Every structure is written in structure tokens, then in C-alpha cells.
Coordinates of C-alpha atoms in Angstrom, one line a residue:
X1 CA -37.7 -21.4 25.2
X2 CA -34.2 -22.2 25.9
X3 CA -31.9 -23.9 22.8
X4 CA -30.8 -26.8 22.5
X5 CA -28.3 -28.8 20.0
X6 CA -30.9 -30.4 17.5
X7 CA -32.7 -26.5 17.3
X8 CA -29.2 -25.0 17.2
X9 CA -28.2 -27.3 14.5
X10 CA -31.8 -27.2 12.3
X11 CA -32.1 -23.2 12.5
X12 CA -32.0 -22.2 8.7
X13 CA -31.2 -18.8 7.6
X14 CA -34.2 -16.1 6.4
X15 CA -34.5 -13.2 4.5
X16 CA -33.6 -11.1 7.2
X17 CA -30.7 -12.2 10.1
X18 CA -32.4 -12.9 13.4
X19 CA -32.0 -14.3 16.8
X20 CA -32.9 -16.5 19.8
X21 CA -32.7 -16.3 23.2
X22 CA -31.5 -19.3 25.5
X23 CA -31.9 -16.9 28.4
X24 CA -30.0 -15.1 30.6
X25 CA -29.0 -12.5 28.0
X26 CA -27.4 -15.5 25.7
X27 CA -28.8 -15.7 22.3
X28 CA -27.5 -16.9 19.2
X29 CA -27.8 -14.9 15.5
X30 CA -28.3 -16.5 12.7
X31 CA -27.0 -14.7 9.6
X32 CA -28.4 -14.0 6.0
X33 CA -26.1 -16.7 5.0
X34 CA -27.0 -19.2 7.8
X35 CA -23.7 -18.2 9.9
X36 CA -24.4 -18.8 13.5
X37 CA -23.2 -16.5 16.3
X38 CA -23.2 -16.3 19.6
X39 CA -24.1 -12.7 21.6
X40 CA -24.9 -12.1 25.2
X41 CA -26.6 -8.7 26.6
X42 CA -26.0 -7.7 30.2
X43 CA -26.1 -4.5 32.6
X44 CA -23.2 -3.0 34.0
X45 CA -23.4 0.1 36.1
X46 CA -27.1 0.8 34.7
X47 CA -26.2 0.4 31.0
X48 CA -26.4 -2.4 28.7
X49 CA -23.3 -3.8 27.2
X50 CA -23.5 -6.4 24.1
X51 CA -20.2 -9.1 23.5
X52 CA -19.7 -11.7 21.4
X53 CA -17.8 -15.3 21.6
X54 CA -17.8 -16.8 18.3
X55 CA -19.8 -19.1 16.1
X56 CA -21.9 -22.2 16.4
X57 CA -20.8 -25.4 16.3
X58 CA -17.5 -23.9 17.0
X59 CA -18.1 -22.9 20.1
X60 CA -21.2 -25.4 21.9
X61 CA -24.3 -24.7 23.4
X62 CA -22.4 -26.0 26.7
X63 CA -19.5 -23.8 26.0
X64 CA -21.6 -20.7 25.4
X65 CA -23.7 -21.2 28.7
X66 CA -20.1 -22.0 30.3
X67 CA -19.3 -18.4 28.9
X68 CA -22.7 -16.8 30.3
X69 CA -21.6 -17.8 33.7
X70 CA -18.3 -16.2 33.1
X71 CA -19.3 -12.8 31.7
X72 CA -22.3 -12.3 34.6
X73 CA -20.0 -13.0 37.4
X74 CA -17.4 -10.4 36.1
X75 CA -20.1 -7.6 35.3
X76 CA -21.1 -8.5 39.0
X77 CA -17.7 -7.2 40.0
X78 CA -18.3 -3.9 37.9
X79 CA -16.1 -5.4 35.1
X80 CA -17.0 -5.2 31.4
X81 CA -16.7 -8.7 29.3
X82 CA -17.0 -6.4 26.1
X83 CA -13.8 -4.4 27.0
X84 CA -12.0 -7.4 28.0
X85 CA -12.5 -9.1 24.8
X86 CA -11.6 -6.2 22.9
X87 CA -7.9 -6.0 24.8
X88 CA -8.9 -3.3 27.3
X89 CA -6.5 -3.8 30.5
X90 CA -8.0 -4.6 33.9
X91 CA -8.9 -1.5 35.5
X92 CA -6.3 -0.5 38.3
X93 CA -8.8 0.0 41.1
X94 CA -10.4 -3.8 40.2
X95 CA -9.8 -6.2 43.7
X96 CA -7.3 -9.0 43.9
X97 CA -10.2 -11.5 43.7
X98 CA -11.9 -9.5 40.0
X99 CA -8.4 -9.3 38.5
X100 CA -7.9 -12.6 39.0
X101 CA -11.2 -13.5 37.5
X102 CA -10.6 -11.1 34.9
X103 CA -7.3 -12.6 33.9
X104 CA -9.1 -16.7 33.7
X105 CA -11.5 -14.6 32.1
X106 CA -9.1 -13.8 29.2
X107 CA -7.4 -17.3 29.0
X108 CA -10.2 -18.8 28.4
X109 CA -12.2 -17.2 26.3
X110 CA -10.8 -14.2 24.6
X111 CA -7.9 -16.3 23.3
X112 CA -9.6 -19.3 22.9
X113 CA -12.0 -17.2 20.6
X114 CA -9.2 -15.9 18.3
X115 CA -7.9 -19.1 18.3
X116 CA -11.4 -21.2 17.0
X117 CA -12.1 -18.0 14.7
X118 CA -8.5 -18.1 13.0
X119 CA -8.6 -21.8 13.0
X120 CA -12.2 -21.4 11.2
X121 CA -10.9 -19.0 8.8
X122 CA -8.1 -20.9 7.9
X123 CA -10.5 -23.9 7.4
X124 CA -12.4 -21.8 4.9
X125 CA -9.9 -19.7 3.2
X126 CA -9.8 -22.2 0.1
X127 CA -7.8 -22.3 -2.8
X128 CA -5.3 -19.8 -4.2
X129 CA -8.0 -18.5 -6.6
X130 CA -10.5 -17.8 -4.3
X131 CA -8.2 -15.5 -1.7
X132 CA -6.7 -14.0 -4.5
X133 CA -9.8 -12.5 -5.3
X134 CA -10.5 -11.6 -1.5
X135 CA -7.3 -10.0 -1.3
X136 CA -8.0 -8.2 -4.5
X137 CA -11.2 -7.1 -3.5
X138 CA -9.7 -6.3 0.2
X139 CA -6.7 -4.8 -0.6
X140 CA -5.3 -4.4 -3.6
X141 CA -8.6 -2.3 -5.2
X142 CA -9.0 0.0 -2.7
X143 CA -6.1 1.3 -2.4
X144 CA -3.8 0.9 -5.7
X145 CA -3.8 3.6 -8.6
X146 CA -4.1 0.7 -11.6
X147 CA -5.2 -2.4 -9.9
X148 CA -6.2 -3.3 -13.7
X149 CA -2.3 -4.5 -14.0
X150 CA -2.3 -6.8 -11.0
X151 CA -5.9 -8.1 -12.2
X152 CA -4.0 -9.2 -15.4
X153 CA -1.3 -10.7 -13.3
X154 CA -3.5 -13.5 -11.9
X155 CA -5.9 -13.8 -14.8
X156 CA -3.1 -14.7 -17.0
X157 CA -0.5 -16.5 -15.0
X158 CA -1.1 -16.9 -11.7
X159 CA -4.8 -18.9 -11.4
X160 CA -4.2 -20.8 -14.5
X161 CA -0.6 -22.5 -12.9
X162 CA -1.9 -22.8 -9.2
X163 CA -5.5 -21.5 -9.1
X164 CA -7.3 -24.8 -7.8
X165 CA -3.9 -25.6 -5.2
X166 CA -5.0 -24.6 -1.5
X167 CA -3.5 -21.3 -0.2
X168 CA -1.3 -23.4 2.4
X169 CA -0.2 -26.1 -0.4
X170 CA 1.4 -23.6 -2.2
X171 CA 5.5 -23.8 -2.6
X172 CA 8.5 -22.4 -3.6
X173 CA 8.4 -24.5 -6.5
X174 CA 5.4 -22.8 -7.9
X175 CA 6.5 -19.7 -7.7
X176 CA 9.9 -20.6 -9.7
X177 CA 7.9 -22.7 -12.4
X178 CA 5.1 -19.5 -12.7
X179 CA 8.3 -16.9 -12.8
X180 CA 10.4 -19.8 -15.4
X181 CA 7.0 -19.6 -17.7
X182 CA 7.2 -15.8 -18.2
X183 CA 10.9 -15.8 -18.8
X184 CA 10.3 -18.2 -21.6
X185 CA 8.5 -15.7 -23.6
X186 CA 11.0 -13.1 -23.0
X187 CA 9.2 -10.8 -20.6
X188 CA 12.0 -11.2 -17.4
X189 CA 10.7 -7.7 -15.6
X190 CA 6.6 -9.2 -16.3
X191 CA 8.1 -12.1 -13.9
X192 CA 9.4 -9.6 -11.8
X193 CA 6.4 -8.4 -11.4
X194 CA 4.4 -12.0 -11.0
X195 CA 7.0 -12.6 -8.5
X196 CA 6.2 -9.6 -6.4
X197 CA 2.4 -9.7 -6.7
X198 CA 2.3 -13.0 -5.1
X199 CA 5.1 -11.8 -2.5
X200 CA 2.2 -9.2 -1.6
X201 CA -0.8 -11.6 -1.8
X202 CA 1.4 -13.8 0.6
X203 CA 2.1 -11.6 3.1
X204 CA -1.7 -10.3 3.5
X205 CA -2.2 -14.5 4.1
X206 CA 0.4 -14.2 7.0
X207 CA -1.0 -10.9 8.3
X208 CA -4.6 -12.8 8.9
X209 CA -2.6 -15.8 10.2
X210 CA -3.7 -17.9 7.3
X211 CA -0.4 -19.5 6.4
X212 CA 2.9 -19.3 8.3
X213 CA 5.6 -18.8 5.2
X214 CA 5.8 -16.7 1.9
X215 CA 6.9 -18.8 -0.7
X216 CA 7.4 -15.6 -3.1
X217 CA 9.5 -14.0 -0.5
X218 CA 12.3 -17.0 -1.0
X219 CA 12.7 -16.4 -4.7
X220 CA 15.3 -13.3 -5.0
X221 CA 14.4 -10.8 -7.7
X222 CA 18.1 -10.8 -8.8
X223 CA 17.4 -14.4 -9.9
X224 CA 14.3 -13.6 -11.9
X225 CA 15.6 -10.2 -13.7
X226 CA 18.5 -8.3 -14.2
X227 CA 17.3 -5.1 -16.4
X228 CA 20.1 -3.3 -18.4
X229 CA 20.8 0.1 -18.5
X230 CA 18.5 2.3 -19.8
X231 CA 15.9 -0.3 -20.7
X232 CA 14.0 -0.5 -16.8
X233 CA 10.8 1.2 -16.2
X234 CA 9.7 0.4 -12.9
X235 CA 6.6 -1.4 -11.9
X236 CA 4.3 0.2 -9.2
X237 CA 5.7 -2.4 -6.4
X238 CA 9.2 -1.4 -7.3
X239 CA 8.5 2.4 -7.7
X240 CA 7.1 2.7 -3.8
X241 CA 9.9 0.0 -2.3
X242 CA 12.9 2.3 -4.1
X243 CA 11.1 5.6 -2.6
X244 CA 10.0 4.3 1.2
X245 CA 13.7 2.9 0.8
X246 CA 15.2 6.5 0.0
X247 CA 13.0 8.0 2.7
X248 CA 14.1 5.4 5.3
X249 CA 17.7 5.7 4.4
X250 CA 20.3 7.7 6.3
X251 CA 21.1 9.9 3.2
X252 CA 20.7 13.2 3.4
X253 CA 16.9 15.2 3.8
X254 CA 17.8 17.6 0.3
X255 CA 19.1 14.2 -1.4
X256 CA 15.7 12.3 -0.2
X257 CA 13.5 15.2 -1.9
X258 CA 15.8 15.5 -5.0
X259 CA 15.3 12.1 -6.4
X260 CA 11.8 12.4 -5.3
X261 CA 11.5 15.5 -7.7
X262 CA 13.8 14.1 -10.3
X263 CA 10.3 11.4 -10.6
X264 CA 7.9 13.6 -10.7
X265 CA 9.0 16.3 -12.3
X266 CA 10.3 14.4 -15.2
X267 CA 13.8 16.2 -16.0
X268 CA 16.8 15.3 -16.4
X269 CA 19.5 14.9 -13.8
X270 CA 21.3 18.1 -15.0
X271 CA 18.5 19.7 -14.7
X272 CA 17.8 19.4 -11.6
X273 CA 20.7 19.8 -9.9
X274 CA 22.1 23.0 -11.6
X275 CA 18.4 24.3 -10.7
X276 CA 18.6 27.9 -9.2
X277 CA 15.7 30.0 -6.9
X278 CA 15.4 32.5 -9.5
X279 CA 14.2 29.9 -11.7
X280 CA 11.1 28.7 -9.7
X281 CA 8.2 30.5 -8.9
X282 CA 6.1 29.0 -6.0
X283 CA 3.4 31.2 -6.3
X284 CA 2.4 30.0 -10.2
X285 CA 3.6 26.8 -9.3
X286 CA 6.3 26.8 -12.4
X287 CA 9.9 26.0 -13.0
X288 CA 11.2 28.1 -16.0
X289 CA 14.4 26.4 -16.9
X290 CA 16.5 28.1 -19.2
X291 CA 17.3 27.5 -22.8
X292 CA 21.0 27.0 -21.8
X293 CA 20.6 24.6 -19.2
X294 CA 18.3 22.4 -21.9
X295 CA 19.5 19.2 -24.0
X296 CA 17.9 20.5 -26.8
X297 CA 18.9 24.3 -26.2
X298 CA 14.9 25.4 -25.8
X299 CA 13.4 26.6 -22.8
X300 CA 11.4 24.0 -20.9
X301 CA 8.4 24.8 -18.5
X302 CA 7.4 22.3 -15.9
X303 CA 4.3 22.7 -14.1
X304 CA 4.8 22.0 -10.7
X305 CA 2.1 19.3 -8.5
X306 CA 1.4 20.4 -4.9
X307 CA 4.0 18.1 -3.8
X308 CA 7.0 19.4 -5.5
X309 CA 5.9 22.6 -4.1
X310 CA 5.8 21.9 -0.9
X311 CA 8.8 20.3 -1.5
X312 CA 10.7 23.1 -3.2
X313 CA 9.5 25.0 0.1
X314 CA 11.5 22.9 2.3
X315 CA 14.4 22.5 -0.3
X316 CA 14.9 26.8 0.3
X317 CA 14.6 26.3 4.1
X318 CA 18.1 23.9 3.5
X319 CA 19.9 25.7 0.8
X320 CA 21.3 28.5 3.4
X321 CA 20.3 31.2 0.8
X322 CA 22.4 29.8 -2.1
X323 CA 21.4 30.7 -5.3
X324 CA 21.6 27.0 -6.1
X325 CA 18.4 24.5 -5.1
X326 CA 20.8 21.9 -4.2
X327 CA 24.1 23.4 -3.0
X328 CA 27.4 21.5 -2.6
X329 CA 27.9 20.4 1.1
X330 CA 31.5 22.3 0.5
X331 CA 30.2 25.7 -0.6
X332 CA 26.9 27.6 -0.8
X333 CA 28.2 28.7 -4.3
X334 CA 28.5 25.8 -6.2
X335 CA 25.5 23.0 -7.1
X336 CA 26.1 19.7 -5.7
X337 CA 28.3 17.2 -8.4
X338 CA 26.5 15.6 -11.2
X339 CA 27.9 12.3 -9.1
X340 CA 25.8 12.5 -5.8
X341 CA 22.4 11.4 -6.5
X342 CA 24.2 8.4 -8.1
X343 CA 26.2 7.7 -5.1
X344 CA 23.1 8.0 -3.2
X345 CA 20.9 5.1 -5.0
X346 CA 24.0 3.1 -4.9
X347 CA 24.1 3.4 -1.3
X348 CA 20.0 1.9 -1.2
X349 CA 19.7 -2.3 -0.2
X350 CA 16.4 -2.8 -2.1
X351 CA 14.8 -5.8 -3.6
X352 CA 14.7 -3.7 -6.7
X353 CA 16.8 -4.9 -9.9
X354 CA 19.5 -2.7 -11.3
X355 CA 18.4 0.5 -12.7
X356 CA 20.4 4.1 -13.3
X357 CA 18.6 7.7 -12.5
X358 CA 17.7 8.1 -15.7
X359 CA 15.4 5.7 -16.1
X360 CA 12.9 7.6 -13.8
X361 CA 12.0 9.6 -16.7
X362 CA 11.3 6.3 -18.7
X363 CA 9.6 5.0 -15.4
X364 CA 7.2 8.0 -15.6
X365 CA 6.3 7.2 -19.5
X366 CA 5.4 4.2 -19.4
X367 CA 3.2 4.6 -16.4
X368 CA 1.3 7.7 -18.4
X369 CA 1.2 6.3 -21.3
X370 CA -0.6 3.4 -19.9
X371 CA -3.1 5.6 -17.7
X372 CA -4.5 7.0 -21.3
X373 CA -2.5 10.1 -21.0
X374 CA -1.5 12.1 -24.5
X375 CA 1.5 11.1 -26.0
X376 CA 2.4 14.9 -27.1
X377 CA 1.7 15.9 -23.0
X378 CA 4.2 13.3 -21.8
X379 CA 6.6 13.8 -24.7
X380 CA 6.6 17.5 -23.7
X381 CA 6.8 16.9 -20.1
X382 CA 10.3 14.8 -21.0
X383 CA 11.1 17.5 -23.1
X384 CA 11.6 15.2 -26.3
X385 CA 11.3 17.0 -29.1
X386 CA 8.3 16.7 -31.8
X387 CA 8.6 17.7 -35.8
X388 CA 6.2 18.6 -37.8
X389 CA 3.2 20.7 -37.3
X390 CA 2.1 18.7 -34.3
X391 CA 5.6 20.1 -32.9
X392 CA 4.6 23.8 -33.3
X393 CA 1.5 23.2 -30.9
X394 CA 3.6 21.0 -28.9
X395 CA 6.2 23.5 -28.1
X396 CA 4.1 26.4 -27.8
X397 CA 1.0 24.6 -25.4
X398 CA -0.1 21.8 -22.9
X399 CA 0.7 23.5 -20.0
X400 CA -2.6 23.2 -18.3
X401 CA -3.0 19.8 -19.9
X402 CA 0.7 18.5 -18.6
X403 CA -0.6 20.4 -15.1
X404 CA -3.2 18.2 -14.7
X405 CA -1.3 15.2 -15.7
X406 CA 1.7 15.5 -13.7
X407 CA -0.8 16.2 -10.4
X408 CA -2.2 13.1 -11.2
X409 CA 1.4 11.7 -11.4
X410 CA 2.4 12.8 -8.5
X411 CA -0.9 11.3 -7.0
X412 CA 0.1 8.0 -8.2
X413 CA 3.6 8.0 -7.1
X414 CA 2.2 8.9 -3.4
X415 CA -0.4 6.0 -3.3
X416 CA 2.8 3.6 -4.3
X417 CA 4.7 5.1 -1.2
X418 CA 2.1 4.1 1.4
X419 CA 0.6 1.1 -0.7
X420 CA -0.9 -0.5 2.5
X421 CA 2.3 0.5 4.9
X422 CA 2.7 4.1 6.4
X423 CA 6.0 5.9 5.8
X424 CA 7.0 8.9 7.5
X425 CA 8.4 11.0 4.5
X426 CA 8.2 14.1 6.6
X427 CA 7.3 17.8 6.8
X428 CA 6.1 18.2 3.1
X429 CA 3.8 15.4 3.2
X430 CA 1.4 17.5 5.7
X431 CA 2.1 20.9 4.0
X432 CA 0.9 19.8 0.5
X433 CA -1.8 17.6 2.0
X434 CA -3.7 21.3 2.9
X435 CA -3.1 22.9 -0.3

């Protein structure tokens, strides 16, 4: 029995999604949660092809027929509807009279279907709350290491201020009186950070074509925060824009890996870069660095993730057989100065606040520390040193347990670096991948 508007509009959902036919291969579904779509089912060169247009009432019973038409008079012509909806070109060898059929074919309906589905998802997007929980669910816990902090985020002060506003209502102000709020209790860089989720949760909106501007994008960070010297730990969000930044820059490839390392390796800057071969073994994974070389004149160990292998690798293919890890550009027998990696991050135009090299170390603490790592692994891996008895064990052991730890550290710092956006960060990134 063919449909008509009072059955289309009295069709309630069931248990169980199911369908009906108005003929011809058209036939609208009717979702578990009473959503109402329209399918057609036709043969093209002895095979049966399915497409859909779009929902009910959005798209008519007199629009979907219209659309029927359309669909059987291009599979006529041995051209697929499905294809053509997905973006598929018109095939080459298709007649004057098909491609031009094709082509009304695609102005008007596979554009006016995005068009009525993003208009209909706009409708229905809501308030702030309730797509800050579908980006969360969407984005932000499938693929970030702690999405625990950015849960706090909008729990705390992001649903309470502008929760019940709608998505597109949202402003500038907003943002400044959510970021003012936090500054008022003396946590500037937790503003930062507000700041920067909702630049995020923003940008997903404009992504989907749910709003048209990013009110959290027009609020500078330098405006929110200016850290001091030796008191910055980066957030996640900051930690992957400095490192796609470094890996995008024009600075040199051995530069790029060493401030990489200098993160997740957790050393010092002098450290690093007076680093020779003989000290690193590839095979055990280790770095031995000497007593000499040390802060607190003791031998340090640092157990070496799969990624700062592979990148030590590539570091010996560049240093031209120097002794040194990091040779000057001058002479093979010298390291680089203790000034370049500092020139290097000066040289970076990130949205990140002001921060020095050495605060990667503090960086790396605060994230393990809040993962519910042990305070004696991390303090060794920073080679801080611990008194007492506690400090015998601590000097002597937790190599397998810092292994472990700085693996998953180095694990974290990668999921940062591609946080929803490829970057190419080159040859290593394949070679540990394998390992």
C-alpha cells in the first residue's frame, strides 16, 4: 500500500527499526527512536544498489517520489545514484545527455540533502551542555590520555557559567567572564586551560558546520596567563601545539628530535647535549650518563621508550660519526652550544605562554604524578636526589619500574601530538611504531 502524509506522520517507533514501501523501490525507515528515513533500492547492471535522501518531514512524501523519478532514470543510463551521493565523479565514458542528468542530479539532491541534514542538526544541536557532552563522548574520550582533566573542566566551570546558553548564543564575552572567574582565585594557567578546552570544543562545532565563529579563538592566551620562569608545567593542549609546532618549524631535523628527547627522557639540557655514542646502548635500550656529566656528580641511568630509540637511530645517521649525539654545525668535534635549543624555541610562534627548556622536566612531573605514578620513580627519572633509607633503594633500583613509566610517557606525549590532527614528524615515527 503506497504512503501517504497522515500514515507518514502517525508511524510510531517499535522495539525493532522497520520499514514501508511506497513502491517503486522507495520506502521509508522508521528508527528505534522514531527517526524517519527515506531509502530507495534499485538494479543497476544486475545488482542491487541501496541510497538514501534524508529524513521525514524534512524531505516530503512529494519530494521523495520527485527523488524516485530521479534515481531510476539515472540507473536507466547505467549511472549509480549511491555513488553520486557519496561524491563519486561522473564516469568519463557517461553520454552528454547522462552527464547532464547526472550533474541536475547532484544540484538537486545531493546538496540539497547536506544542506536539510546540516540545517536539522544545527536545529537539534542544543545547548552548550548538551554538545559538550557529545563532543566529549565523540572526541575528546577516545582519543585523549586523561580526558578525566577536561571532564573537570566543564563540570566545574564551564556548564555552570553557560551550560543552559545555545551552542550558537555563545560569545566572546562568555569566554572572558568564564577565563576572569578562574583568575580570581589565582589559578591564571587553570584559565589557560578553560580557555583552550573551549577553543577545541568550538572548533569540532565548526568542523560539523554547527556554528560559523570560535568565540575562544578571539581571546589570546597572552591575555589570560603569563607563567614565570620556572613555575610552567604544560597542559596536554599546550604540550602537543609546542611539539606539532617544533616539528612543522624550519629548524633543523637533530634540533626537532632533541627537544623531543629532552621531554621524554627527562634530563637536563646539559645532559643532553654533551651526550656521546659511547654512552647509549641501543640494544638494552639505556643511556648510561656519567657521574661527571651529573648535577649531583652520581651516575644516572635512563631507560630509553621505543621512541627515543628510534630516535637515537636517526640522531647517529646525522652526527657524521662524531663522538658527540648532537655535534656543532662548525665541527664534528665539538657538542652543539648550551645556547641552541634555546634559540630554537625562541624562534616557535605558538599560542603557548612563556616557558624556558627547563620546565619540560617539571612538565613531565606533574603529568606523572597525576597519572598515579610513584613519586620515588619520577624523582629518580629527574635525577633529584632522595635521603634517607628510601634514598638507598632509590638510587640503587626502579629501573624496570621507571621503564615502564617513561613508555607510558612517551605514549602520552604521542597521543598529544596527533590529538585529532595528523602531523608528519617523520622517519622515526614508523620505525618505533614496529618495535
Amino acid at each position: 500500500m503506497a504512503l501517504s502524509d497522515t500514515r507518514l506522520r502517525t508511524m510510531k517507533p517499535e522495539k525493532r527499526a522497520y520499514s514501508r514501501s511506497d513502491g517503486g523501490g522507495l520506502f521509508i525507515q522508521v528508527s528505534k527512536s522514531g527517526v524517519k528515513s527515506w531509502g530507495l533500492r534499485y538494479w543497476l547492471n544486475g545488482k542491487q544498489e541501496r541510497v538514501g535522501l534524508g529524513t521525514y518531514p524534512s524531505f516530503s512524501l512529494a519530494d521523495a517520489r520527485a527523488w524516485r523519478d530521479d534515481c531510476k532514470a539515472l540507473s536507466a543510463r547505467g549511472l549509480s545514484p549511491m555513488k553520486l551521493k557519496r561524491g563519486d565523479p561522473v564516469p568519463q565514458d557517461a553520454t552528454p545527455a547522462a552527464r547532464e542528468l547526472a550533474h541536475a542530479f547532484i544540484r538537486n539532491w545531493c546538496l540539497k540533502t547536506h544542506q536539510r541534514n546540516a540545517a536539522q542538526e544545527r536545529a537539534a544541536v542544543g545547548t552548550l551542555e548538551a554538545f559538550a557532552w557529545r563532543w566529549y563522548a565523540e572526541i575528546v574520550e577516545p582519543s585523549n590520555s586523561n580526558p578525566r582533566n577536561i571532564k573537570r573542566v566543564l563540570d566545574k566551570d564551564v556548564i555552570p557559567a553557560i551550560g543552559n546558553k545555545l551552542l550558537a548564543e555563545v560569545t566572546l564575552d562568555d569566554v572572558l567572564a568564564i577565563t576572569d572567574a578562574i583568575k580570581a582565585r589565582g589559578a591564571d594557567q587553570m584559565a589557560l586551560r578553560t580557555r583552550n578546552i573551549l577553543k577545541r570544543l568550538f572548533a569540532y562545532a565548526i568542523g560539523r558546520g554547527l556554528v560559523t565563529s570560535n568565540p575562544a579563538a578571539a581571546v589570546e592566551a597572552k591575555y589570560i596567563a603569563t607563567a614565570k620562569s620556572r613555575d610552567v608545567a604544560l597542559s596536554q593542549d599546550e604540550l602537543g601545539l609546542l611539539l606539532r609546532g617544533i616539528y612543522q618549524s624550519s629548524m633543523k631535523r637533530s634540533h626537532k628530535l632533541a627537544l623531543h628527547l629532552l621531554i621524554l627522557c627527562m634530563v637536563r639540557k646539559g645532559e643532553l647535549i654533551g651526550a656521546r655514542w659511547d654512552e647509549i646502548d641501543l640494544d638494552r635500550a639505556e643511556w648510561s650518563i656519567p657521574a661527571e656529566r651529573m648535577k649531583k656528580d652520581k651516575a644516572h641511568l635512563v631507560p630509553l621508550s621505543r621512541q627515543a630509540v628510534a630516535m637515537f637511530e636517526e640522531l647517529k645517521s646525522l652526527a657524521g660519526g662524531s663522538e658527540w649525539v648532537f655535534p656543532s654545525r662548525n665541527t664534528l668535534k665539538k657538542p652543539i652550544a648550551s645556547s641552541t635549543l634555546n634559540v630554537a624555541v625562541r624562534t616557535l610562534d605558538l599560542d603557548v605562554q612563556d616557558f624556558v627548556i627547563h620546565d619540560f622536566r617539571r612538565t613531565a612531573s606533574t603529568h606523572l604524578h597525576e597519572a598515579g605514578f610513584n613519586s620515588d620513580w619520577i624523582e629518580k627519572a629527574l635525577a633529584h636526589e632522595t635521603r634517607g633509607i628510601r634514598g638507598v633503594y632509590n638510587r640503587a633500583q626502579y629501573a624496570e619500574q621507571r621503564r615502564e613509566m617513561l613508555q607510558w610517557w612517551a605514549d602520552f606525549v604521542d597521543s598529544q601530538i596527533e590529538e585529532g590532527r595528523k602531523v608528519i614528524i617523520g622517519r622515526f615515527g614508523k620505525a618505533y611504531q614496529a618495535g
